[in-house]
mmCIF file of C-alpha atoms in Angstrom:
data_model
loop_
_atom_site.group_PDB
_atom_site.id
_atom_site.type_symbol
_atom_site.label_atom_id
_atom_site.label_comp_id
_atom_site.label_asym_id
_atom_site.label_seq_id
_atom_site.Cartn_x
_atom_site.Cartn_y
_atom_site.Cartn_z
ATOM 1 C CA UNK I 55 0.036 -0.022 -0.078
ATOM 2 C CA UNK I 56 1.271 3.522 -1.069
ATOM 3 C CA UNK I 57 0.394 7.093 -0.078
ATOM 4 C CA UNK I 58 0.017 9.520 -2.951
ATOM 5 C CA UNK I 59 2.079 12.741 -2.668
ATOM 6 C CA UNK I 60 0.404 15.116 -4.780
ATOM 7 C CA UNK I 61 2.989 17.720 -4.055
ATOM 8 C CA UNK I 62 5.988 15.942 -5.173
ATOM 9 C CA UNK I 63 3.903 13.448 -7.508
ATOM 10 C CA UNK I 64 5.090 10.583 -6.152
ATOM 11 C CA UNK I 65 4.219 7.712 -3.791
ATOM 12 C CA UNK I 66 5.321 6.917 -0.414
ATOM 13 C CA UNK I 67 5.124 3.154 0.892
ATOM 14 C CA UNK I 68 3.039 2.574 3.913
ATOM 15 C CA UNK I 69 4.709 0.196 6.136
ATOM 16 C CA UNK I 70 2.740 -3.193 6.709
ATOM 17 C CA UNK I 71 2.772 -4.623 10.079
ATOM 18 C CA UNK I 72 1.513 -7.617 12.088
ATOM 19 C CA UNK I 73 -1.276 -7.424 14.517
ATOM 20 C CA UNK I 74 1.076 -8.945 17.272
ATOM 21 C CA UNK I 75 3.822 -6.456 16.640
ATOM 22 C CA UNK I 76 0.902 -3.814 17.145
ATOM 23 C CA UNK I 77 -0.416 -5.515 20.280
ATOM 24 C CA UNK I 78 -3.737 -6.105 18.779
ATOM 25 C CA UNK I 79 -5.599 -9.028 20.037
ATOM 26 C CA UNK I 80 -8.365 -11.037 18.054
ATOM 27 C CA UNK I 81 -11.315 -10.632 20.546
ATOM 28 C CA UNK I 82 -10.361 -7.169 21.943
ATOM 29 C CA UNK I 83 -9.526 -5.806 18.754
ATOM 30 C CA UNK I 84 -10.314 -7.497 15.394
ATOM 31 C CA UNK I 85 -13.607 -8.993 16.621
ATOM 32 C CA UNK I 86 -14.761 -5.460 17.943
ATOM 33 C CA UNK I 87 -13.996 -3.699 14.638
ATOM 34 C CA UNK I 88 -15.750 -5.991 12.649
ATOM 35 C CA UNK I 89 -18.809 -5.992 15.173
ATOM 36 C CA UNK I 90 -18.885 -2.106 15.083
ATOM 37 C CA UNK I 91 -18.514 -2.154 11.172
ATOM 38 C CA UNK I 92 -19.808 -5.203 9.703
ATOM 39 C CA UNK I 93 -20.064 -3.497 6.300
ATOM 40 C CA UNK I 94 -16.344 -4.355 6.156
ATOM 41 C CA UNK I 95 -17.261 -7.623 5.062
ATOM 42 C CA UNK I 96 -20.567 -7.284 3.170
ATOM 43 C CA UNK I 97 -21.311 -3.678 1.517
ATOM 44 C CA UNK I 98 -24.852 -4.911 1.367
ATOM 45 C CA UNK I 99 -25.154 -5.065 5.073
ATOM 46 C CA UNK I 100 -24.792 -7.396 7.828
ATOM 47 C CA UNK I 101 -26.734 -7.257 11.299
ATOM 48 C CA UNK I 102 -24.696 -8.755 14.121
ATOM 49 C CA UNK I 103 -26.836 -10.798 16.477
ATOM 50 C CA UNK I 104 -24.386 -12.285 18.996
ATOM 51 C CA UNK I 105 -20.568 -12.236 20.055
ATOM 52 C CA UNK I 106 -18.830 -15.253 21.217
ATOM 53 C CA UNK I 107 -22.046 -17.299 21.083
ATOM 54 C CA UNK I 108 -21.912 -20.696 22.889
ATOM 55 C CA UNK I 109 -25.826 -21.647 23.013
ATOM 56 C CA UNK I 110 -25.393 -24.990 21.467
ATOM 57 C CA UNK I 111 -25.957 -28.416 23.535
ATOM 58 C CA UNK I 112 -23.121 -30.534 24.543
ATOM 59 C CA UNK I 113 -20.253 -28.194 23.581
ATOM 60 C CA UNK I 114 -18.815 -25.280 24.989
ATOM 61 C CA UNK I 115 -17.369 -24.084 21.741
ATOM 62 C CA UNK I 116 -17.757 -20.313 20.693
ATOM 63 C CA UNK I 117 -18.756 -18.807 17.705
ATOM 64 C CA UNK I 118 -16.811 -15.401 17.207
ATOM 65 C CA UNK I 119 -19.349 -13.427 15.571
ATOM 66 C CA UNK I 120 -22.894 -14.433 14.492
ATOM 67 C CA UNK I 121 -24.884 -12.444 12.116
ATOM 68 C CA UNK I 122 -27.761 -11.981 9.769
ATOM 69 C CA UNK I 123 -27.506 -10.856 6.021
ATOM 70 C CA UNK I 124 -29.878 -8.963 3.869
ATOM 71 C CA UNK I 125 -31.801 -11.925 2.506
ATOM 72 C CA UNK I 126 -32.062 -13.916 6.287
ATOM 73 C CA UNK I 127 -29.173 -16.091 5.998
ATOM 74 C CA UNK I 128 -27.280 -16.787 9.062
ATOM 75 C CA UNK I 129 -23.555 -15.677 8.999
ATOM 76 C CA UNK I 130 -20.860 -17.396 10.809
ATOM 77 C CA UNK I 131 -17.706 -14.990 11.066
ATOM 78 C CA UNK I 132 -14.566 -16.610 12.385
ATOM 79 C CA UNK I 133 -11.696 -14.417 13.197
ATOM 80 C CA UNK I 134 -7.878 -15.107 13.315
ATOM 81 C CA UNK I 135 -5.053 -12.380 13.677
ATOM 82 C CA UNK I 136 -1.917 -13.095 11.838
ATOM 83 C CA UNK I 137 -2.416 -16.867 10.747
ATOM 84 C CA UNK I 138 -5.464 -18.844 10.261
ATOM 85 C CA UNK I 139 -3.974 -22.283 11.674
ATOM 86 C CA UNK I 140 -4.712 -25.267 9.684
ATOM 87 C CA UNK I 141 -8.198 -26.041 11.328
ATOM 88 C CA UNK I 142 -10.208 -22.868 10.840
ATOM 89 C CA UNK I 143 -12.189 -24.360 7.944
ATOM 90 C CA UNK I 144 -13.304 -27.470 9.959
ATOM 91 C CA UNK I 145 -14.178 -25.129 12.997
ATOM 92 C CA UNK I 146 -16.290 -22.795 10.927
ATOM 93 C CA UNK I 147 -18.175 -25.722 9.487
ATOM 94 C CA UNK I 148 -18.702 -27.404 12.778
ATOM 95 C CA UNK I 149 -20.268 -23.861 13.917
ATOM 96 C CA UNK I 150 -22.353 -23.476 10.750
ATOM 97 C CA UNK I 151 -23.780 -27.074 11.547
ATOM 98 C CA UNK I 152 -24.596 -26.112 15.038
ATOM 99 C CA UNK I 153 -26.643 -23.091 13.582
ATOM 100 C CA UNK I 154 -28.372 -24.974 11.024
ATOM 101 C CA UNK I 155 -30.939 -26.127 13.977
ATOM 102 C CA UNK I 156 -31.726 -22.587 14.783
ATOM 103 C CA UNK I 157 -35.301 -21.216 13.818
ATOM 104 C CA UNK I 158 -36.935 -17.997 13.754
ATOM 105 C CA UNK I 159 -37.744 -17.867 17.334
ATOM 106 C CA UNK I 160 -34.334 -19.164 18.358
ATOM 107 C CA UNK I 161 -32.694 -16.391 16.260
ATOM 108 C CA UNK I 162 -35.043 -13.563 17.820
ATOM 109 C CA UNK I 163 -33.951 -14.947 21.175
ATOM 110 C CA UNK I 164 -30.201 -14.974 20.621
ATOM 111 C CA UNK I 165 -30.473 -11.434 19.426
ATOM 112 C CA UNK I 166 -32.448 -10.335 22.245
ATOM 113 C CA UNK I 167 -29.831 -11.698 24.687
ATOM 114 C CA UNK I 168 -27.028 -9.930 22.768
ATOM 115 C CA UNK I 169 -29.118 -6.553 22.672
ATOM 116 C CA UNK I 170 -29.557 -6.908 26.775
ATOM 117 C CA UNK I 171 -26.108 -8.088 27.416
ATOM 118 C CA UNK I 172 -24.291 -5.279 25.644
ATOM 119 C CA UNK I 173 -26.915 -2.702 26.446
ATOM 120 C CA UNK I 174 -27.454 -1.700 23.075
ATOM 121 C CA UNK I 175 -31.223 -1.290 23.568
ATOM 122 C CA UNK I 176 -34.318 -1.783 21.051
ATOM 123 C CA UNK I 177 -35.739 -5.373 20.680
ATOM 124 C CA UNK I 178 -35.029 -7.988 18.133
ATOM 125 C CA UNK I 179 -38.173 -7.762 16.188
ATOM 126 C CA UNK I 180 -37.819 -4.057 15.818
ATOM 127 C CA UNK I 181 -34.345 -4.279 14.565
ATOM 128 C CA UNK I 182 -34.877 -7.086 12.553
ATOM 129 C CA UNK I 183 -37.526 -5.703 10.829
ATOM 130 C CA UNK I 184 -35.530 -2.599 10.331
ATOM 131 C CA UNK I 185 -32.663 -4.436 8.659
ATOM 132 C CA UNK I 186 -34.653 -6.909 6.492
ATOM 133 C CA UNK I 187 -37.827 -5.383 5.971
ATOM 134 C CA UNK I 188 -41.591 -5.769 6.767
ATOM 135 C CA UNK I 189 -41.093 -9.301 5.230
ATOM 136 C CA UNK I 190 -38.657 -10.267 7.800
ATOM 137 C CA UNK I 191 -40.727 -13.034 9.244
ATOM 138 C CA UNK I 192 -41.179 -14.576 6.001
ATOM 139 C CA UNK I 193 -37.442 -14.348 5.272
ATOM 140 C CA UNK I 194 -36.527 -16.152 8.690
ATOM 141 C CA UNK I 195 -39.320 -18.897 8.293
ATOM 142 C CA UNK I 196 -38.178 -19.705 4.617
ATOM 143 C CA UNK I 197 -35.802 -21.925 6.180
ATOM 144 C CA UNK I 198 -32.592 -20.070 7.261
ATOM 145 C CA UNK I 199 -29.410 -20.998 5.405
ATOM 146 C CA UNK I 200 -25.569 -20.389 6.828
ATOM 147 C CA UNK I 201 -22.830 -18.302 5.330
ATOM 148 C CA UNK I 202 -19.256 -18.690 6.694
ATOM 149 C CA UNK I 203 -16.699 -15.922 6.527
ATOM 150 C CA UNK I 204 -13.073 -16.443 7.494
ATOM 151 C CA UNK I 205 -11.088 -13.347 8.309
ATOM 152 C CA UNK I 206 -7.486 -13.632 8.846
ATOM 153 C CA UNK I 207 -4.163 -11.903 8.494
ATOM 154 C CA UNK I 208 -2.682 -14.674 6.452
ATOM 155 C CA UNK I 209 -4.499 -17.939 4.974
ATOM 156 C CA UNK I 210 -2.552 -21.271 4.861
ATOM 157 C CA UNK I 211 -2.674 -23.172 1.443
ATOM 158 C CA UNK I 212 -4.531 -26.074 3.231
ATOM 159 C CA UNK I 213 -7.115 -23.655 4.265
ATOM 160 C CA UNK I 214 -7.689 -22.008 0.808
ATOM 161 C CA UNK I 215 -7.512 -25.293 -0.970
ATOM 162 C CA UNK I 216 -10.439 -26.345 1.327
ATOM 163 C CA UNK I 217 -12.562 -23.192 0.829
ATOM 164 C CA UNK I 218 -12.002 -23.676 -2.979
ATOM 165 C CA UNK I 219 -13.035 -26.874 -3.065
ATOM 166 C CA UNK I 220 -16.334 -26.215 -0.889
ATOM 167 C CA UNK I 221 -17.031 -23.294 -2.934
ATOM 168 C CA UNK I 222 -17.190 -25.643 -5.923
ATOM 169 C CA UNK I 223 -19.890 -27.608 -4.085
ATOM 170 C CA UNK I 224 -22.083 -24.557 -3.335
ATOM 171 C CA UNK I 225 -21.066 -23.595 0.122
ATOM 172 C CA UNK I 226 -21.450 -19.908 0.778
ATOM 173 C CA UNK I 227 -18.051 -19.232 2.171
ATOM 174 C CA UNK I 228 -15.607 -16.282 1.824
ATOM 175 C CA UNK I 229 -12.224 -15.480 2.859
ATOM 176 C CA UNK I 230 -11.184 -12.128 3.802
ATOM 177 C CA UNK I 231 -7.409 -11.091 4.463
ATOM 178 C CA UNK I 232 -6.898 -8.196 6.987
ATOM 179 C CA UNK I 233 -3.548 -6.170 7.018
ATOM 180 C CA UNK I 234 -2.611 -3.598 9.592
ATOM 181 C CA UNK I 235 -0.477 -0.820 8.174
ATOM 182 C CA UNK I 236 1.644 2.021 10.100
ATOM 183 C CA UNK I 237 2.149 5.448 8.510
ATOM 184 C CA UNK I 238 3.709 7.939 10.993
ATOM 185 C CA UNK I 239 1.416 7.763 14.013
ATOM 186 C CA UNK I 240 -1.327 6.306 12.184
ATOM 187 C CA UNK I 241 -2.590 2.949 11.886
ATOM 188 C CA UNK I 242 -4.457 1.776 9.026
ATOM 189 C CA UNK I 243 -6.494 -1.424 8.104
ATOM 190 C CA UNK I 244 -6.993 -2.914 4.670
ATOM 191 C CA UNK I 245 -9.747 -5.827 4.122
ATOM 192 C CA UNK I 246 -9.638 -7.625 0.889
ATOM 193 C CA UNK I 247 -11.638 -10.484 -0.189
ATOM 194 C CA UNK I 248 -9.414 -13.070 -1.559
ATOM 195 C CA UNK I 249 -11.882 -15.935 -2.084
ATOM 196 C CA UNK I 250 -14.023 -16.209 -4.024
ATOM 197 C CA UNK I 251 -12.339 -13.535 -5.894
ATOM 198 C CA UNK I 252 -15.042 -10.383 -6.328
ATOM 199 C CA UNK I 253 -14.627 -10.314 -9.955
ATOM 200 C CA UNK I 254 -15.303 -13.989 -10.446
ATOM 201 C CA UNK I 255 -17.826 -14.494 -7.583
ATOM 202 C CA UNK I 256 -20.954 -14.568 -9.912
ATOM 203 C CA UNK I 257 -19.268 -16.876 -12.227
ATOM 204 C CA UNK I 258 -17.971 -19.228 -9.554
ATOM 205 C CA UNK I 259 -21.647 -19.381 -8.316
ATOM 206 C CA UNK I 260 -22.917 -20.303 -11.501
ATOM 207 C CA UNK I 261 -20.206 -23.181 -11.873
ATOM 208 C CA UNK I 262 -21.293 -24.302 -8.330
ATOM 209 C CA UNK I 263 -24.781 -24.701 -9.127
ATOM 210 C CA UNK I 264 -24.063 -26.396 -12.716
ATOM 211 C CA UNK I 265 -21.652 -28.918 -10.319
ATOM 212 C CA UNK I 266 -24.489 -29.582 -8.119
ATOM 213 C CA UNK I 267 -26.882 -30.194 -10.757
ATOM 214 C CA UNK I 268 -24.476 -32.512 -12.461
ATOM 215 C CA UNK I 269 -23.668 -34.155 -9.099
ATOM 216 C CA UNK I 270 -27.290 -34.780 -8.307
ATOM 217 C CA UNK I 271 -27.799 -36.101 -11.764
ATOM 218 C CA UNK I 272 -24.916 -38.507 -11.279
ATOM 219 C CA UNK I 273 -26.359 -39.646 -7.803
ATOM 220 C CA UNK I 274 -29.860 -39.990 -9.470
ATOM 221 C CA UNK I 275 -28.268 -42.164 -12.061
ATOM 222 C CA UNK I 276 -26.429 -44.267 -9.686
ATOM 223 C CA UNK I 277 -29.599 -44.868 -7.655
ATOM 224 C CA UNK I 278 -31.544 -45.742 -10.913
ATOM 225 C CA UNK I 279 -28.598 -48.479 -11.858
ATOM 226 C CA UNK I 280 -28.728 -49.788 -8.363
ATOM 227 C CA UNK I 281 -32.574 -50.258 -8.276
ATOM 228 C CA UNK I 282 -32.380 -51.918 -11.877
ATOM 229 C CA UNK I 283 -29.722 -54.431 -10.721
ATOM 230 C CA UNK I 284 -31.837 -55.308 -7.994
ATOM 231 C CA UNK I 285 -34.901 -55.724 -10.040
ATOM 232 C CA UNK I 286 -33.015 -57.944 -12.564
ATOM 233 C CA UNK I 287 -31.517 -59.916 -9.940
ATOM 234 C CA UNK I 288 -34.872 -60.956 -8.276
ATOM 235 C CA UNK I 289 -36.377 -61.075 -11.621
ATOM 236 C CA UNK I 290 -34.005 -63.724 -12.813
ATOM 237 C CA UNK I 291 -34.387 -65.703 -9.770
ATOM 238 C CA UNK I 292 -38.072 -65.940 -10.126
ATOM 239 C CA UNK I 293 -37.955 -66.909 -13.747
ATOM 240 C CA UNK I 294 -35.100 -69.201 -13.200
ATOM 241 C CA UNK I 295 -37.081 -71.127 -10.764
ATOM 242 C CA UNK I 296 -39.806 -71.635 -13.562
ATOM 243 C CA UNK I 297 -39.493 -74.523 -15.860
ATOM 244 C CA UNK I 298 -38.132 -71.902 -18.470
ATOM 245 C CA UNK I 299 -34.384 -72.104 -18.663
ATOM 246 C CA UNK I 300 -33.861 -69.610 -21.377
ATOM 247 C CA UNK I 301 -32.435 -66.929 -18.830
ATOM 248 C CA UNK I 302 -30.387 -69.293 -17.052
ATOM 249 C CA UNK I 303 -27.010 -67.623 -18.267
ATOM 250 C CA UNK I 304 -27.998 -64.028 -18.116
ATOM 251 C CA UNK I 305 -26.498 -61.891 -15.549
ATOM 252 C CA UNK I 306 -28.445 -58.796 -13.715
ATOM 253 C CA UNK I 307 -27.999 -55.706 -15.754
ATOM 254 C CA UNK I 308 -28.045 -51.872 -14.600
ATOM 255 C CA UNK I 309 -29.835 -51.079 -17.858
ATOM 256 C CA UNK I 310 -33.696 -50.797 -18.226
ATOM 257 C CA UNK I 311 -33.668 -53.996 -20.614
ATOM 258 C CA UNK I 312 -32.615 -57.447 -20.798
ATOM 259 C CA UNK I 313 -32.146 -59.249 -24.212
ATOM 260 C CA UNK I 314 -32.540 -62.938 -24.947
ATOM 261 C CA UNK I 315 -31.155 -64.236 -28.006
ATOM 262 C CA UNK I 316 -33.414 -66.033 -30.644
ATOM 263 C CA UNK I 317 -30.756 -67.781 -32.671
ATOM 264 C CA UNK I 318 -30.170 -65.133 -35.476
ATOM 265 C CA UNK I 319 -28.115 -61.998 -35.359
ATOM 266 C CA UNK I 320 -30.193 -58.806 -34.908
ATOM 267 C CA UNK I 321 -33.338 -60.281 -33.659
ATOM 268 C CA UNK I 322 -33.946 -60.579 -29.851
ATOM 269 C CA UNK I 323 -36.628 -60.942 -27.375
ATOM 270 C CA UNK I 324 -36.254 -58.307 -24.810
ATOM 271 C CA UNK I 325 -37.700 -57.343 -21.155
ATOM 272 C CA UNK I 326 -38.067 -53.776 -20.955
ATOM 273 C CA UNK I 327 -39.016 -52.027 -17.330
ATOM 274 C CA UNK I 328 -39.407 -48.127 -16.662
ATOM 275 C CA UNK I 329 -41.299 -46.255 -14.151
ATOM 276 C CA UNK I 330 -44.470 -46.349 -16.295
ATOM 277 C CA UNK I 331 -44.809 -49.869 -17.803
ATOM 278 C CA UNK I 332 -43.414 -53.304 -18.182
ATOM 279 C CA UNK I 333 -42.993 -55.047 -21.658
ATOM 280 C CA UNK I 334 -41.790 -58.185 -23.409
ATOM 281 C CA UNK I 335 -41.040 -57.270 -27.099
ATOM 282 C CA UNK I 336 -39.457 -58.833 -30.245
ATOM 283 C CA UNK I 337 -36.654 -56.269 -31.314
ATOM 284 C CA UNK I 338 -35.361 -56.113 -34.932
ATOM 285 C CA UNK I 339 -32.197 -54.405 -35.290
ATOM 286 C CA UNK I 340 -30.271 -56.068 -38.439
ATOM 287 C CA UNK I 341 -28.055 -54.756 -40.839
ATOM 288 C CA UNK I 342 -25.550 -52.353 -38.898
ATOM 289 C CA UNK I 343 -28.081 -49.534 -38.914
ATOM 290 C CA UNK I 344 -29.739 -50.004 -42.359
ATOM 291 C CA UNK I 345 -33.718 -49.823 -41.911
ATOM 292 C CA UNK I 346 -34.478 -51.896 -44.961
ATOM 293 C CA UNK I 347 -33.220 -55.288 -43.556
ATOM 294 C CA UNK I 348 -35.310 -54.384 -40.584
ATOM 295 C CA UNK I 349 -38.564 -53.665 -42.227
ATOM 296 C CA UNK I 350 -38.181 -56.750 -44.407
ATOM 297 C CA UNK I 351 -37.857 -58.753 -41.340
ATOM 298 C CA UNK I 352 -40.986 -57.064 -39.797
ATOM 299 C CA UNK I 353 -42.858 -57.551 -43.017
ATOM 300 C CA UNK I 354 -42.147 -61.145 -43.126
ATOM 301 C CA UNK I 355 -43.377 -61.812 -39.661
ATOM 302 C CA UNK I 356 -46.391 -59.283 -40.109
ATOM 303 C CA UNK I 357 -47.493 -61.627 -42.796
ATOM 304 C CA UNK I 358 -47.793 -64.368 -40.267
ATOM 305 C CA UNK I 359 -49.428 -62.044 -37.795
ATOM 306 C CA UNK I 360 -52.834 -64.077 -37.050
ATOM 307 C CA UNK I 361 -50.943 -67.384 -36.845
ATOM 308 C CA UNK I 362 -48.316 -65.703 -34.424
ATOM 309 C CA UNK I 363 -50.959 -64.010 -32.143
ATOM 310 C CA UNK I 364 -53.006 -67.259 -32.124
ATOM 311 C CA UNK I 365 -49.938 -68.967 -30.680
ATOM 312 C CA UNK I 366 -49.264 -66.150 -28.287
ATOM 313 C CA UNK I 367 -52.847 -66.183 -27.080
ATOM 314 C CA UNK I 368 -53.705 -62.691 -27.692
ATOM 315 C CA UNK I 369 -53.346 -59.218 -29.667
ATOM 316 C CA UNK I 370 -49.638 -57.710 -29.883
ATOM 317 C CA UNK I 371 -48.790 -54.325 -30.718
ATOM 318 C CA UNK I 372 -46.927 -54.171 -34.081
ATOM 319 C CA UNK I 373 -44.768 -51.328 -34.606
ATOM 320 C CA UNK I 374 -42.860 -51.173 -37.953
ATOM 321 C CA UNK I 375 -41.502 -47.438 -36.981
ATOM 322 C CA UNK I 376 -40.877 -46.215 -40.527
ATOM 323 C CA UNK I 377 -39.161 -43.184 -39.202
ATOM 324 C CA UNK I 378 -36.652 -45.284 -37.328
ATOM 325 C CA UNK I 379 -34.027 -47.737 -37.877
ATOM 326 C CA UNK I 380 -35.487 -50.395 -35.745
ATOM 327 C CA UNK I 381 -38.940 -52.459 -35.546
ATOM 328 C CA UNK I 382 -40.718 -54.129 -32.804
ATOM 329 C CA UNK I 383 -43.656 -56.340 -31.858
ATOM 330 C CA UNK I 384 -44.497 -55.947 -28.307
ATOM 331 C CA UNK I 385 -46.987 -56.827 -25.382
ATOM 332 C CA UNK I 386 -47.038 -54.083 -22.513
ATOM 333 C CA UNK I 387 -48.527 -53.900 -18.954
ATOM 334 C CA UNK I 388 -49.148 -50.100 -18.273
ATOM 335 C CA UNK I 389 -49.433 -48.604 -14.745
ATOM 336 C CA UNK I 390 -46.374 -50.240 -13.066
ATOM 337 C CA UNK I 391 -43.341 -48.599 -11.722
ATOM 338 C CA UNK I 392 -39.921 -50.119 -11.525
ATOM 339 C CA UNK I 393 -38.947 -47.442 -8.889
ATOM 340 C CA UNK I 394 -41.922 -48.612 -6.529
ATOM 341 C CA UNK I 395 -40.885 -52.063 -5.254
ATOM 342 C CA UNK I 396 -44.445 -52.774 -4.220
ATOM 343 C CA UNK I 397 -45.082 -53.287 -7.995
ATOM 344 C CA UNK I 398 -42.224 -55.926 -8.720
ATOM 345 C CA UNK I 399 -44.330 -58.981 -8.188
ATOM 346 C CA UNK I 400 -46.748 -57.812 -10.538
ATOM 347 C CA UNK I 401 -43.986 -57.053 -13.144
ATOM 348 C CA UNK I 402 -42.310 -60.363 -12.524
ATOM 349 C CA UNK I 403 -45.603 -62.367 -13.027
ATOM 350 C CA UNK I 404 -46.494 -60.213 -16.202
ATOM 351 C CA UNK I 405 -42.923 -60.481 -17.774
ATOM 352 C CA UNK I 406 -42.543 -64.289 -17.070
ATOM 353 C CA UNK I 407 -45.712 -65.383 -18.476
ATOM 354 C CA UNK I 408 -45.876 -62.892 -21.270
ATOM 355 C CA UNK I 409 -42.445 -63.201 -22.256
ATOM 356 C CA UNK I 410 -42.490 -67.006 -22.557
ATOM 357 C CA UNK I 411 -45.312 -67.086 -24.722
ATOM 358 C CA UNK I 412 -44.308 -64.350 -27.021
ATOM 359 C CA UNK I 413 -40.839 -66.261 -27.294
ATOM 360 C CA UNK I 414 -42.696 -69.583 -27.961
ATOM 361 C CA UNK I 415 -44.906 -67.772 -30.358
ATOM 362 C CA UNK I 416 -41.952 -66.268 -32.337
ATOM 363 C CA UNK I 417 -39.338 -69.234 -32.358
ATOM 364 C CA UNK I 418 -40.853 -71.049 -35.300
ATOM 365 C CA UNK I 419 -41.212 -67.825 -37.237
ATOM 366 C CA UNK I 420 -37.709 -66.608 -36.602
ATOM 367 C CA UNK I 421 -36.028 -70.055 -37.497
ATOM 368 C CA UNK I 422 -37.875 -70.082 -40.722
ATOM 369 C CA UNK I 423 -36.879 -66.565 -41.300
ATOM 370 C CA UNK I 424 -33.314 -67.691 -40.820
ATOM 371 C CA UNK I 425 -33.715 -70.571 -43.076
ATOM 372 C CA UNK I 426 -34.809 -68.016 -46.031
ATOM 373 C CA UNK I 427 -32.095 -65.667 -45.268
ATOM 374 C CA UNK I 428 -29.701 -68.243 -45.837
ATOM 375 C CA UNK I 429 -31.146 -69.101 -49.178
#
């Protein structure tokens, strides 16, 4: 930091010092400066509601400063002097977790206690309304969230690395570097937000939201995979306990379908399950992505429709799908949900019975088509 000397048109360095060398203390000085001027950390404003707060069950740990921001978030402010130490992030996370149990009434009680203890005057409701607006009750009832602000003279690498990782996952956490200076007999204080950098904060928030969405999508996908594996495992156990043995060498799948070979490449019987239906189908997908061969096979079977449906014992749904490469013939049970385990027995029974009839009805036509294809 430099002082501009307009008279001589030069700049004069201002000496950087440490809090310790100046005799400043964390609680007596730094904490009080922030409590009296919280706009130092948030230009939109912070309302300090408690100092050295220790009102949590089963712990004597104390939060340096507890505040509320303009949207009603609780703000945990943890202060260190010349060095953060290596455990400040963990310490602040614990405090934020303690605060997650506070409701609107609890916040008012804490604030009223602070106003009485430090003889500030007024009451919590008046000051909250003045700070948050007439809808302060709604802001507090909406489900108060937590922010963390770390203030220190120096931040260790293990702290900044952890903070960046937490920001990436959407945690509202900021790091402010405070530096004392001496110029003549005057002492100055500089406060600089180093994480996330103010000029990139909006971008980092957007990235964090995107990361959370992607993570949620990945977790949902993993959950789907797990449910499908469980379903197919119990389904195979059920079908292999019947006289049918055409699934004996099949393993459970994480996909929503399971294929059974019918003795010719590109034509299979599939079991398909989803959150809306369970179905057994003959899938025609021959010729390496060429629709002509698939439509040829479909048309061959369609000419035998009456005989196939008679052997099946009911109507089938014939889908030539001229706008797609593949074709299929299916039987389907609607109104069942793979992700509702109560539906599994119904789905098992339908797929085993309908699938076996469908396979038996198509085996002779498939064999005939195979022989025809060889000619």
